[in-house]
CSV table of C-alpha atoms in Angstrom, one decimal:
chain,number,residue,atom,x,y,z
A,283,UNK,CA,7.4,21.2,-13.4
A,284,UNK,CA,9.0,19.1,-16.2
A,285,UNK,CA,10.2,20.6,-19.5
A,286,UNK,CA,7.3,18.9,-21.3
A,287,UNK,CA,4.7,20.3,-18.9
A,288,UNK,CA,6.3,23.8,-19.2
A,289,UNK,CA,5.9,23.7,-23.0
A,290,UNK,CA,2.4,22.4,-22.8
A,291,UNK,CA,1.3,25.1,-20.4
A,292,UNK,CA,2.9,27.8,-22.5
A,293,UNK,CA,1.1,26.6,-25.6
A,294,UNK,CA,-2.2,26.4,-23.7
A,295,UNK,CA,-1.8,29.9,-22.3
A,296,UNK,CA,-0.9,31.3,-25.7
A,297,UNK,CA,-3.9,29.5,-27.4
A,298,UNK,CA,-6.4,30.8,-24.8
A,299,UNK,CA,-5.0,34.4,-24.9
A,300,UNK,CA,-7.4,37.1,-26.2
A,301,UNK,CA,-4.4,38.9,-27.7
A,302,UNK,CA,-4.0,36.5,-30.7
A,303,UNK,CA,-3.5,38.3,-33.9
A,304,UNK,CA,-6.2,38.0,-36.6
A,305,UNK,CA,-5.7,35.7,-39.5
A,306,UNK,CA,-3.7,37.0,-42.4
A,307,UNK,CA,-4.5,36.0,-45.9
A,308,UNK,CA,-1.5,34.8,-48.0
A,309,UNK,CA,-1.6,34.1,-51.7
A,310,UNK,CA,0.1,31.3,-53.5
A,311,UNK,CA,0.1,30.6,-57.2
A,312,UNK,CA,-0.3,27.0,-58.4
A,313,UNK,CA,-0.5,26.5,-62.1
A,314,UNK,CA,-1.9,29.9,-62.6
A,315,UNK,CA,-4.6,29.5,-59.9
A,316,UNK,CA,-4.7,31.9,-57.0
A,317,UNK,CA,-5.1,30.2,-53.6
A,318,UNK,CA,-5.9,32.0,-50.4
A,319,UNK,CA,-5.0,30.4,-47.0
A,320,UNK,CA,-5.0,31.6,-43.4
A,321,UNK,CA,-1.9,31.6,-41.2
A,322,UNK,CA,-1.7,28.3,-39.3
A,323,UNK,CA,-1.3,28.3,-35.5
A,324,UNK,CA,2.4,27.4,-35.8
A,325,UNK,CA,2.9,30.5,-38.0
A,326,UNK,CA,1.6,32.7,-35.2
A,327,UNK,CA,3.8,31.3,-32.4
A,328,UNK,CA,6.3,33.8,-31.0
A,329,UNK,CA,9.9,33.1,-32.0
A,330,UNK,CA,10.9,32.3,-28.4
A,331,UNK,CA,8.2,29.6,-28.1
A,332,UNK,CA,9.0,28.2,-31.5
A,333,UNK,CA,12.7,28.0,-30.5
A,334,UNK,CA,11.7,26.1,-27.3
A,335,UNK,CA,9.6,23.6,-29.3
A,336,UNK,CA,12.6,23.0,-31.6
A,337,UNK,CA,14.8,22.3,-28.6
A,338,UNK,CA,12.2,19.8,-27.3
A,339,UNK,CA,12.1,18.0,-30.6
A,340,UNK,CA,15.9,17.8,-30.8
A,341,UNK,CA,16.4,16.5,-27.3
A,342,UNK,CA,14.4,13.4,-28.1
A,343,UNK,CA,16.9,12.4,-30.7
A,344,UNK,CA,20.3,13.7,-29.5
A,345,UNK,CA,23.3,11.5,-29.8
A,346,UNK,CA,21.7,9.1,-32.3
A,347,UNK,CA,23.1,10.2,-35.6
A,348,UNK,CA,22.4,6.8,-37.3
A,349,UNK,CA,18.6,7.1,-37.0
A,350,UNK,CA,18.3,10.9,-36.8
A,351,UNK,CA,15.0,12.0,-38.4
A,352,UNK,CA,14.6,15.3,-36.7
A,353,UNK,CA,17.8,17.4,-36.6
A,354,UNK,CA,18.6,21.1,-36.5
A,355,UNK,CA,19.6,20.8,-40.1
A,356,UNK,CA,16.2,19.4,-41.0
A,357,UNK,CA,14.4,22.1,-39.1
A,358,UNK,CA,16.5,24.8,-40.7
A,359,UNK,CA,15.4,23.8,-44.2
A,360,UNK,CA,11.6,23.9,-43.7
A,361,UNK,CA,11.1,27.6,-44.4
A,362,UNK,CA,12.7,31.0,-44.2
A,363,UNK,CA,11.3,31.8,-40.7
A,364,UNK,CA,12.2,28.4,-39.3
A,365,UNK,CA,15.7,28.7,-40.7
A,366,UNK,CA,16.1,32.2,-39.1
A,367,UNK,CA,14.9,31.0,-35.7
A,368,UNK,CA,17.0,27.8,-35.7
A,369,UNK,CA,20.2,29.7,-36.7
A,370,UNK,CA,19.5,32.2,-33.9
A,371,UNK,CA,19.1,29.4,-31.4
A,372,UNK,CA,22.6,28.4,-30.5
A,373,UNK,CA,21.6,25.8,-28.0
A,374,UNK,CA,20.0,23.9,-30.9
A,375,UNK,CA,23.4,22.9,-32.3
A,376,UNK,CA,25.2,21.7,-29.2
A,377,UNK,CA,24.9,17.9,-29.6
A,378,UNK,CA,27.9,17.1,-31.7
A,379,UNK,CA,28.1,13.5,-33.0
A,380,UNK,CA,30.9,11.9,-35.1
A,381,UNK,CA,30.7,8.3,-36.0
A,382,UNK,CA,32.5,5.6,-38.0
A,383,UNK,CA,33.5,5.7,-40.8
A,384,UNK,CA,35.0,9.3,-40.6
A,385,UNK,CA,34.4,11.5,-43.7
A,386,UNK,CA,35.0,15.0,-44.8
A,387,UNK,CA,31.3,15.5,-44.9
A,388,UNK,CA,31.0,14.7,-41.2
A,389,UNK,CA,33.9,17.1,-40.4
A,390,UNK,CA,32.3,19.9,-42.5
A,391,UNK,CA,29.0,19.4,-40.8
A,392,UNK,CA,30.6,19.4,-37.4
A,393,UNK,CA,32.5,22.6,-38.2
A,394,UNK,CA,29.2,24.2,-39.1
A,395,UNK,CA,27.4,23.1,-36.0
A,396,UNK,CA,30.3,24.3,-33.8
A,397,UNK,CA,30.0,27.7,-35.3
A,398,UNK,CA,26.2,27.9,-35.0
A,399,UNK,CA,26.3,26.7,-31.3
A,400,UNK,CA,27.9,30.1,-30.4
A,401,UNK,CA,29.0,30.1,-26.8
A,402,UNK,CA,26.7,27.3,-25.5
A,403,UNK,CA,28.1,24.2,-23.7
A,404,UNK,CA,28.8,21.2,-26.0
A,405,UNK,CA,27.7,17.6,-25.6
A,406,UNK,CA,30.1,15.6,-27.8
A,407,UNK,CA,29.9,11.9,-28.8
A,408,UNK,CA,32.7,10.4,-30.8
A,409,UNK,CA,31.8,6.8,-31.7
A,410,UNK,CA,34.5,5.4,-34.0
A,411,UNK,CA,33.8,1.7,-33.4
A,412,UNK,CA,33.8,-0.5,-36.5
A,413,UNK,CA,31.3,-3.3,-36.4
A,414,UNK,CA,33.5,-5.3,-38.8
A,415,UNK,CA,36.7,-5.0,-36.7
A,416,UNK,CA,38.6,-8.2,-36.3
A,417,UNK,CA,39.8,-7.5,-32.7
A,418,UNK,CA,43.5,-7.2,-33.8
A,419,UNK,CA,45.0,-4.3,-31.9
A,420,UNK,CA,48.0,-4.0,-34.3
A,421,UNK,CA,46.0,-4.7,-37.4
A,422,UNK,CA,44.4,-2.3,-39.9
A,423,UNK,CA,41.5,-0.3,-38.5
A,424,UNK,CA,39.4,2.3,-40.3
A,425,UNK,CA,40.0,4.9,-37.6
A,426,UNK,CA,43.5,5.5,-36.4
A,427,UNK,CA,45.9,8.1,-35.0
A,428,UNK,CA,45.8,10.6,-37.9
A,429,UNK,CA,42.0,10.4,-38.0
A,430,UNK,CA,41.8,11.3,-34.3
A,431,UNK,CA,44.2,14.2,-34.9
A,432,UNK,CA,41.9,15.6,-37.6
A,433,UNK,CA,39.0,15.4,-35.3
A,434,UNK,CA,40.9,17.1,-32.5
A,435,UNK,CA,42.0,19.9,-34.7
A,436,UNK,CA,38.4,20.7,-35.1
A,437,UNK,CA,37.3,20.2,-31.4
A,438,UNK,CA,40.2,21.5,-29.3
A,439,UNK,CA,39.5,25.2,-30.0
A,440,UNK,CA,36.1,24.7,-28.4
A,441,UNK,CA,37.4,22.8,-25.3
A,442,UNK,CA,36.3,25.6,-22.9
A,443,UNK,CA,32.7,24.7,-23.9
A,444,UNK,CA,32.8,20.9,-23.5
A,445,UNK,CA,30.1,19.8,-21.1
A,446,UNK,CA,30.1,16.1,-22.0
A,447,UNK,CA,32.9,14.3,-23.8
A,448,UNK,CA,32.4,10.7,-24.9
A,449,UNK,CA,35.1,8.9,-27.0
A,450,UNK,CA,34.5,5.3,-28.0
A,451,UNK,CA,37.1,3.4,-30.1
A,452,UNK,CA,38.2,-0.2,-30.8
A,453,UNK,CA,41.9,0.3,-30.5
A,454,UNK,CA,44.3,2.2,-28.3
A,455,UNK,CA,46.0,4.6,-30.8
A,456,UNK,CA,43.1,7.1,-31.0
A,457,UNK,CA,42.7,7.1,-27.2
A,458,UNK,CA,46.4,7.7,-26.8
A,459,UNK,CA,46.2,10.6,-29.4
A,460,UNK,CA,43.4,12.1,-27.4
A,461,UNK,CA,45.2,11.9,-24.1
A,462,UNK,CA,48.4,13.3,-25.7
A,463,UNK,CA,46.8,16.3,-27.4
A,464,UNK,CA,44.6,17.2,-24.4
A,465,UNK,CA,47.2,16.9,-21.7
A,466,UNK,CA,47.8,20.7,-21.8
A,467,UNK,CA,44.2,21.7,-21.6
A,468,UNK,CA,43.7,21.7,-17.8
A,469,UNK,CA,42.1,25.0,-16.6
A,470,UNK,CA,40.1,25.8,-19.8
A,471,UNK,CA,37.8,22.8,-19.0
A,472,UNK,CA,35.6,24.8,-16.7
A,473,UNK,CA,32.3,23.4,-18.1
A,474,UNK,CA,33.2,19.7,-18.3
A,475,UNK,CA,30.8,17.7,-16.3
A,476,UNK,CA,31.1,14.2,-17.7
A,477,UNK,CA,34.0,12.3,-19.3
A,478,UNK,CA,33.7,8.8,-20.9
A,479,UNK,CA,36.8,7.3,-22.6
A,480,UNK,CA,36.5,3.7,-23.8
A,481,UNK,CA,38.7,1.3,-25.7
A,482,UNK,CA,36.0,-1.3,-26.2
A,483,UNK,CA,38.1,-4.4,-25.9
A,484,UNK,CA,37.1,-6.3,-22.7
A,485,UNK,CA,39.6,-9.0,-23.4
A,486,UNK,CA,42.4,-6.9,-21.8
A,487,UNK,CA,40.8,-7.7,-18.4
A,488,UNK,CA,41.6,-11.4,-18.7
A,489,UNK,CA,43.7,-12.9,-16.0
A,490,UNK,CA,47.3,-12.5,-16.8
A,491,UNK,CA,46.7,-10.2,-19.8
A,492,UNK,CA,49.1,-7.3,-20.1
A,493,UNK,CA,48.7,-4.0,-21.9
A,494,UNK,CA,49.1,-3.8,-25.7
A,495,UNK,CA,50.6,-2.1,-27.7
A,496,UNK,CA,53.6,-2.0,-25.3
A,497,UNK,CA,55.2,1.1,-27.0
A,498,UNK,CA,52.1,3.2,-26.2
A,499,UNK,CA,51.7,2.1,-22.6
A,500,UNK,CA,52.8,5.4,-21.0
A,501,UNK,CA,50.6,6.8,-18.2
A,502,UNK,CA,49.8,10.2,-19.6
A,503,UNK,CA,48.4,12.9,-17.3
A,504,UNK,CA,44.7,13.5,-17.9
A,505,UNK,CA,44.2,17.1,-18.9
A,506,UNK,CA,47.6,18.0,-17.4
A,507,UNK,CA,47.3,16.0,-14.2
A,508,UNK,CA,47.0,17.5,-10.7
A,509,UNK,CA,47.5,21.1,-12.0
A,510,UNK,CA,44.4,20.9,-14.1
A,511,UNK,CA,41.3,22.7,-12.9
A,512,UNK,CA,38.1,20.9,-13.9
A,513,UNK,CA,35.7,22.2,-11.2
A,514,UNK,CA,32.4,20.8,-12.6
A,515,UNK,CA,33.6,17.3,-13.5
A,516,UNK,CA,31.3,14.9,-11.6
A,517,UNK,CA,31.2,11.7,-13.7
A,518,UNK,CA,34.2,9.8,-15.0
A,519,UNK,CA,34.1,6.5,-16.9
A,520,UNK,CA,37.4,4.9,-18.0
A,521,UNK,CA,36.9,1.7,-19.9
A,522,UNK,CA,40.1,0.0,-21.0
A,523,UNK,CA,41.8,3.4,-20.6
A,524,UNK,CA,44.6,4.2,-18.1
A,525,UNK,CA,46.0,7.5,-17.1
A,526,UNK,CA,48.7,8.8,-14.8
A,527,UNK,CA,47.1,7.7,-11.5
A,528,UNK,CA,49.6,9.4,-9.3
A,529,UNK,CA,47.9,12.9,-9.5
A,530,UNK,CA,44.8,12.8,-11.7
A,531,UNK,CA,42.4,15.7,-11.8
A,532,UNK,CA,39.7,13.5,-10.3
A,533,UNK,CA,38.0,15.2,-7.3
A,534,UNK,CA,34.5,15.7,-6.0
A,535,UNK,CA,33.1,13.0,-8.3
A,536,UNK,CA,29.7,11.5,-7.8
A,537,UNK,CA,30.3,8.7,-10.3
A,538,UNK,CA,33.4,6.7,-11.1
A,539,UNK,CA,33.8,3.7,-13.3
A,540,UNK,CA,37.0,1.7,-14.0
A,541,UNK,CA,36.4,-1.1,-16.4
A,542,UNK,CA,38.3,-3.8,-18.4
A,543,UNK,CA,41.8,-2.6,-17.8
A,544,UNK,CA,45.0,-4.7,-18.2
A,545,UNK,CA,46.5,-5.6,-14.8
A,546,UNK,CA,49.9,-3.9,-15.4
A,547,UNK,CA,48.5,-0.4,-16.0
A,548,UNK,CA,46.2,-0.1,-13.0
A,549,UNK,CA,47.0,2.2,-10.1
A,550,UNK,CA,48.7,1.0,-7.0
A,551,UNK,CA,46.6,0.5,-3.9
A,552,UNK,CA,48.0,3.8,-2.4
A,553,UNK,CA,47.0,5.8,-5.5
A,554,UNK,CA,43.7,4.0,-5.7
A,555,UNK,CA,42.9,5.1,-2.1
A,556,UNK,CA,44.0,8.7,-2.8
A,557,UNK,CA,41.7,8.9,-5.9
A,558,UNK,CA,38.7,7.7,-3.9
A,559,UNK,CA,39.5,9.9,-0.9
A,560,UNK,CA,39.4,12.9,-3.2
A,561,UNK,CA,35.7,12.3,-3.9
A,562,UNK,CA,33.9,12.0,-0.5
A,563,UNK,CA,30.5,12.6,-2.2
A,564,UNK,CA,30.8,9.7,-4.5
A,565,UNK,CA,27.5,7.9,-5.0
A,566,UNK,CA,28.1,5.4,-7.8
A,567,UNK,CA,31.2,3.2,-8.1
A,568,UNK,CA,31.9,0.5,-10.7
A,569,UNK,CA,35.1,-1.7,-10.8
A,570,UNK,CA,34.9,-4.3,-13.5
A,571,UNK,CA,37.7,-6.6,-14.5
A,572,UNK,CA,40.7,-5.2,-12.5
A,573,UNK,CA,41.1,-2.9,-9.6
A,574,UNK,CA,44.3,-1.6,-8.1
A,575,UNK,CA,47.6,-3.5,-8.0
A,576,UNK,CA,48.3,-5.1,-4.6
A,577,UNK,CA,52.0,-5.3,-3.5
A,578,UNK,CA,53.6,-8.6,-4.1
A,579,UNK,CA,54.6,-10.8,-1.2
A,580,UNK,CA,58.3,-10.3,-2.1
A,581,UNK,CA,58.0,-6.5,-2.0
A,582,UNK,CA,56.2,-6.7,1.3
A,583,UNK,CA,58.9,-8.9,2.8
A,584,UNK,CA,61.6,-6.4,1.9
A,585,UNK,CA,59.7,-3.9,4.0
A,586,UNK,CA,59.8,-6.2,7.0
A,587,UNK,CA,56.2,-7.4,6.7
A,588,UNK,CA,54.1,-9.8,4.7
A,589,UNK,CA,51.6,-9.4,2.0
A,590,UNK,CA,48.9,-10.9,4.2
A,591,UNK,CA,49.7,-8.5,7.0
A,592,UNK,CA,49.6,-5.5,4.7
A,593,UNK,CA,46.2,-6.6,3.3
A,594,UNK,CA,44.8,-6.9,6.9
A,595,UNK,CA,46.1,-3.4,7.7
A,596,UNK,CA,44.2,-2.0,4.7
A,597,UNK,CA,40.9,-3.6,5.5
A,598,UNK,CA,38.1,-1.0,5.6
A,599,UNK,CA,40.4,1.9,4.8
A,600,UNK,CA,38.3,3.1,1.9
A,601,UNK,CA,35.2,4.6,3.6
A,602,UNK,CA,32.8,6.1,1.0
A,603,UNK,CA,29.9,7.4,3.1
A,604,UNK,CA,27.6,8.2,0.3
A,605,UNK,CA,28.0,5.3,-2.2
A,606,UNK,CA,24.6,3.7,-2.7
A,607,UNK,CA,25.4,1.8,-5.9
A,608,UNK,CA,28.4,-0.5,-6.2
A,609,UNK,CA,29.1,-2.6,-9.3
A,610,UNK,CA,31.9,-5.2,-9.0
A,611,UNK,CA,33.0,-7.5,-11.8
A,612,UNK,CA,36.0,-9.8,-11.1
A,613,UNK,CA,38.2,-12.3,-13.0
A,614,UNK,CA,39.8,-13.8,-10.0
A,615,UNK,CA,37.8,-14.8,-6.9
A,616,UNK,CA,40.7,-14.5,-4.4
A,617,UNK,CA,41.6,-11.0,-5.8
A,618,UNK,CA,37.9,-10.1,-5.5
A,619,UNK,CA,37.9,-10.8,-1.7
A,620,UNK,CA,41.1,-8.9,-1.2
A,621,UNK,CA,39.7,-5.9,-3.0
A,622,UNK,CA,36.3,-5.9,-1.4
A,623,UNK,CA,37.9,-6.1,2.0
A,624,UNK,CA,39.2,-2.5,1.5
A,625,UNK,CA,35.7,-1.0,1.4
A,626,UNK,CA,33.5,0.5,4.0
A,627,UNK,CA,30.2,1.5,2.3
A,628,UNK,CA,27.7,2.3,5.1
A,629,UNK,CA,25.0,3.7,2.7
A,630,UNK,CA,25.1,0.8,0.2
A,631,UNK,CA,21.6,0.0,-1.3
A,632,UNK,CA,22.4,-1.7,-4.6
A,633,UNK,CA,25.1,-4.3,-5.2
A,634,UNK,CA,26.0,-6.0,-8.5
A,635,UNK,CA,28.4,-8.9,-8.7
A,636,UNK,CA,29.6,-10.4,-11.9
A,637,UNK,CA,32.2,-13.1,-12.8
A,638,UNK,CA,33.4,-11.5,-16.0
A,639,UNK,CA,36.0,-14.3,-16.7
A,640,UNK,CA,33.2,-16.5,-18.0
A,641,UNK,CA,32.5,-14.3,-21.0
A,642,UNK,CA,36.2,-13.5,-21.5
A,643,UNK,CA,37.4,-17.1,-21.6
A,644,UNK,CA,34.2,-18.6,-23.2
A,645,UNK,CA,34.2,-21.2,-20.4
A,646,UNK,CA,32.0,-21.9,-17.4
A,647,UNK,CA,32.4,-19.5,-14.6
A,648,UNK,CA,34.7,-20.4,-11.6
A,649,UNK,CA,33.2,-21.4,-8.3
A,650,UNK,CA,32.5,-18.1,-6.5
A,651,UNK,CA,31.9,-19.7,-3.1
A,652,UNK,CA,34.9,-18.1,-1.5
A,653,UNK,CA,33.6,-14.6,-2.4
A,654,UNK,CA,30.0,-15.3,-1.4
A,655,UNK,CA,31.0,-16.9,1.9
A,656,UNK,CA,33.3,-14.0,2.7
A,657,UNK,CA,30.4,-11.6,2.1
A,658,UNK,CA,28.2,-13.7,4.4
A,659,UNK,CA,30.9,-13.8,7.1
A,660,UNK,CA,31.5,-10.0,6.8
A,661,UNK,CA,27.8,-9.3,7.2
A,662,UNK,CA,27.4,-11.7,10.2
A,663,UNK,CA,30.5,-10.2,11.9
A,664,UNK,CA,29.2,-6.6,11.7
A,665,UNK,CA,25.4,-6.7,11.6
A,666,UNK,CA,22.9,-8.8,13.5
A,667,UNK,CA,19.9,-6.8,12.2
A,668,UNK,CA,19.2,-4.7,9.1
A,669,UNK,CA,20.2,-1.1,9.3
A,670,UNK,CA,18.4,1.8,7.5
A,671,UNK,CA,20.5,3.8,5.1
A,672,UNK,CA,22.0,6.8,6.9
A,673,UNK,CA,20.6,10.3,6.3
A,674,UNK,CA,23.4,12.7,5.5
A,675,UNK,CA,23.7,16.4,6.4
A,676,UNK,CA,25.4,18.9,4.1
A,677,UNK,CA,28.9,18.1,5.5
A,678,UNK,CA,30.8,15.6,3.3
A,679,UNK,CA,32.4,13.9,6.3
A,680,UNK,CA,29.1,12.8,7.9
A,681,UNK,CA,29.3,9.4,9.4
A,682,UNK,CA,26.9,6.6,9.9
A,683,UNK,CA,26.0,4.7,13.0
A,684,UNK,CA,26.6,1.5,11.1
A,685,UNK,CA,30.1,0.1,11.4
A,686,UNK,CA,29.5,-2.4,8.6
A,687,UNK,CA,31.9,-2.5,5.7
A,688,UNK,CA,29.4,-4.0,3.2
A,689,UNK,CA,26.1,-3.9,5.0
A,690,UNK,CA,24.1,-6.5,3.1
A,691,UNK,CA,21.3,-6.3,5.6
A,692,UNK,CA,20.2,-3.0,4.2
A,693,UNK,CA,20.4,-3.8,0.5
A,694,UNK,CA,17.4,-2.9,-1.6
A,695,UNK,CA,18.7,-4.5,-4.8
A,696,UNK,CA,21.0,-7.4,-5.5
A,697,UNK,CA,22.2,-8.3,-9.0
A,698,UNK,CA,24.2,-11.5,-9.7
A,699,UNK,CA,25.7,-12.1,-13.2
A,700,UNK,CA,27.4,-15.4,-14.1
A,701,UNK,CA,27.8,-16.3,-10.4
A,702,UNK,CA,28.2,-20.0,-9.7
A,703,UNK,CA,28.2,-21.6,-6.2
A,704,UNK,CA,26.5,-24.4,-4.4
A,705,UNK,CA,22.9,-23.9,-3.4
A,706,UNK,CA,23.6,-23.7,0.4
A,707,UNK,CA,26.0,-20.8,-0.3
A,708,UNK,CA,23.3,-18.8,-2.0
A,709,UNK,CA,20.9,-19.7,0.8
A,710,UNK,CA,23.3,-18.2,3.3
A,711,UNK,CA,23.8,-15.1,1.2
A,712,UNK,CA,20.0,-14.5,1.0
A,713,UNK,CA,19.7,-14.9,4.7
A,714,UNK,CA,22.0,-11.9,5.3
A,715,UNK,CA,19.9,-9.8,2.9
A,716,UNK,CA,16.5,-9.7,4.7
A,717,UNK,CA,15.6,-6.2,3.4
A,718,UNK,CA,16.0,-7.1,-0.3
A,719,UNK,CA,13.2,-5.8,-2.5
A,720,UNK,CA,14.7,-6.6,-6.0
A,721,UNK,CA,16.7,-9.7,-7.0
A,722,UNK,CA,18.1,-10.0,-10.5
A,723,UNK,CA,19.8,-13.2,-11.6
A,724,UNK,CA,21.5,-13.3,-15.0
A,725,UNK,CA,23.0,-16.5,-16.3
A,726,UNK,CA,23.7,-17.9,-12.8
A,727,UNK,CA,23.6,-21.6,-11.8
A,728,UNK,CA,20.3,-23.2,-10.9
A,729,UNK,CA,21.3,-23.3,-7.3
A,730,UNK,CA,20.9,-19.5,-7.1
A,731,UNK,CA,17.2,-19.9,-7.8
A,732,UNK,CA,16.7,-23.1,-6.0
A,733,UNK,CA,18.0,-21.4,-2.8
A,734,UNK,CA,14.7,-19.5,-2.8
A,735,UNK,CA,12.9,-22.8,-2.2
A,736,UNK,CA,12.7,-23.6,1.4
A,737,UNK,CA,10.3,-25.4,3.8
A,738,UNK,CA,8.9,-22.0,4.6
A,739,UNK,CA,9.6,-20.0,1.4
A,740,UNK,CA,8.2,-16.7,2.7
A,741,UNK,CA,11.0,-16.6,5.3
A,742,UNK,CA,13.5,-16.3,2.4
A,743,UNK,CA,13.8,-12.6,1.4
A,744,UNK,CA,10.5,-11.7,3.0
A,745,UNK,CA,10.4,-8.2,1.5
A,746,UNK,CA,11.1,-9.4,-2.1
A,747,UNK,CA,8.9,-7.6,-4.7
A,748,UNK,CA,10.7,-8.0,-8.0
A,749,UNK,CA,12.4,-11.2,-9.3
A,750,UNK,CA,14.1,-11.1,-12.7
A,751,UNK,CA,15.7,-14.3,-14.0
A,752,UNK,CA,17.7,-15.1,-17.2
A,753,UNK,CA,19.3,-18.3,-18.2
A,754,UNK,CA,18.2,-20.8,-15.5
A,755,UNK,CA,15.7,-23.6,-15.5
A,756,UNK,CA,12.2,-22.2,-16.2
A,757,UNK,CA,10.6,-25.0,-14.3
A,758,UNK,CA,12.5,-23.9,-11.1
A,759,UNK,CA,11.5,-20.3,-11.7
A,760,UNK,CA,7.8,-21.2,-12.0
A,761,UNK,CA,8.1,-23.4,-8.9
A,762,UNK,CA,9.7,-20.6,-6.9
A,763,UNK,CA,7.2,-17.9,-7.9
A,764,UNK,CA,4.1,-20.1,-7.4
A,765,UNK,CA,5.5,-21.5,-4.1
A,766,UNK,CA,5.7,-18.2,-2.3
A,767,UNK,CA,2.8,-17.3,-0.1
A,768,UNK,CA,3.4,-13.6,-0.7
A,769,UNK,CA,2.8,-12.7,-4.3
A,770,UNK,CA,5.6,-10.9,-6.1
A,771,UNK,CA,4.7,-7.6,-7.7
A,772,UNK,CA,6.9,-8.1,-10.7
A,773,UNK,CA,8.4,-11.3,-12.2
A,774,UNK,CA,10.2,-11.9,-15.5
A,775,UNK,CA,12.0,-14.8,-17.1
A,776,UNK,CA,14.2,-14.8,-20.1
A,777,UNK,CA,16.2,-17.5,-21.9
A,778,UNK,CA,19.9,-17.1,-21.9
A,779,UNK,CA,21.6,-15.1,-24.6
A,780,UNK,CA,25.0,-16.6,-23.9
A,781,UNK,CA,26.4,-19.1,-26.3
A,782,UNK,CA,27.4,-22.6,-25.2
A,783,UNK,CA,30.7,-22.7,-23.3
A,784,UNK,CA,33.6,-24.5,-24.9
A,785,UNK,CA,35.1,-27.2,-22.8
A,786,UNK,CA,38.9,-27.9,-22.9
A,787,UNK,CA,39.3,-25.6,-25.9
A,788,UNK,CA,42.8,-24.2,-25.7
A,789,UNK,CA,42.2,-21.7,-28.4
A,790,UNK,CA,39.6,-19.9,-26.4
A,791,UNK,CA,42.0,-19.3,-23.6
A,792,UNK,CA,45.1,-18.4,-25.5
């Protein structure tokens, strides 16, 4: 039974009860006139049920301080009884939100909420992004190192109660301050379930881009590194944020996202494999921009081998038996093939591919034929027919009958973003995805949509039910939808939201 249903049934049971108290008369004076009124239904609710209703109202608005209309503070100012009940309900004050620009008023309010939340777990959102920021890492920003330290002085004493910690900034200094001042926490973080750290500057994922500012590029240990005990941590999202990859406290995760990192601060392949091996129950994986650093050809030659031979030896070494959703965004097609060749994902159901270099360079995407043809070849080498996703027992080392590394034949959902290739390449890709139910095409070339037009169109993705298209020719979309003998259950077309690409504009690539 859902929370909403529970509250509804509780209210109904109370309303139908024969034990309801009789109405009381209360008097109010208004300009000398005595007014009698009966107690309203809400006045007769037990404190426990009133507290539950307050919680339900707050949960609809948590983590949205900018448009907050119903907050614990608002509720606590309605009347004396509501204030008493709200102050006694510690769980009502656990959604802590601090936003840009920082102010003493926000810090004072946060201090009050932390006190009123008593011993309950805390969900913390620190969003210090400035909409007017000029993208200069070394320039002046309204939220810096000292501002972060002021926030941490307030929050660190409550670290044992953190359940969700989200920190969003524009520049690196506040992130570095957070990593520096929390590196000794470790074991007290026994309630932490979700961690999201983001320096929201995707441009560091550009090909050849190195980390800045260089003097703050150290790999700090997250919460103390391997010695930290964070037993409930299940979701970790690091966007533009690097840590000491050699021994991070990342184990038993169900979700991991590594996004928009500079190439020189990413983990080695060996450390990358160790991190993923520590989470055999991982279900959702996202790598956008850059993954691990592969050894250079020169380094491999010193060890008596070759970079190509080392890459072949690593193929399929990362087996994640429970990953069903994989998001992969790349800036270099050849690197993308090299990285994807590491994975063995027998339970894969949803695959998203994106050429992120297009948006980072403001130029047309590269030809992704090499990547798509590799996927087609891998699927043909390992699977002749679609395979149902495996059913796992409780043991984390359960294996699948499938030997496929990326079993496209069993995909339920395929998402392509800014992917460009010739029409025949897309046709071959669709042919190895016969079980596809959902296809989403965002700002791809027209060939991706035209590949759905064949002499016998129903033979292309025969199980397709949902088609979402953005940024291609609407006439082609209409033709594809109307030409299928099997009617799609859900179709949607949107015009592109991406600006025109600049051609031969050196300033956009510098």
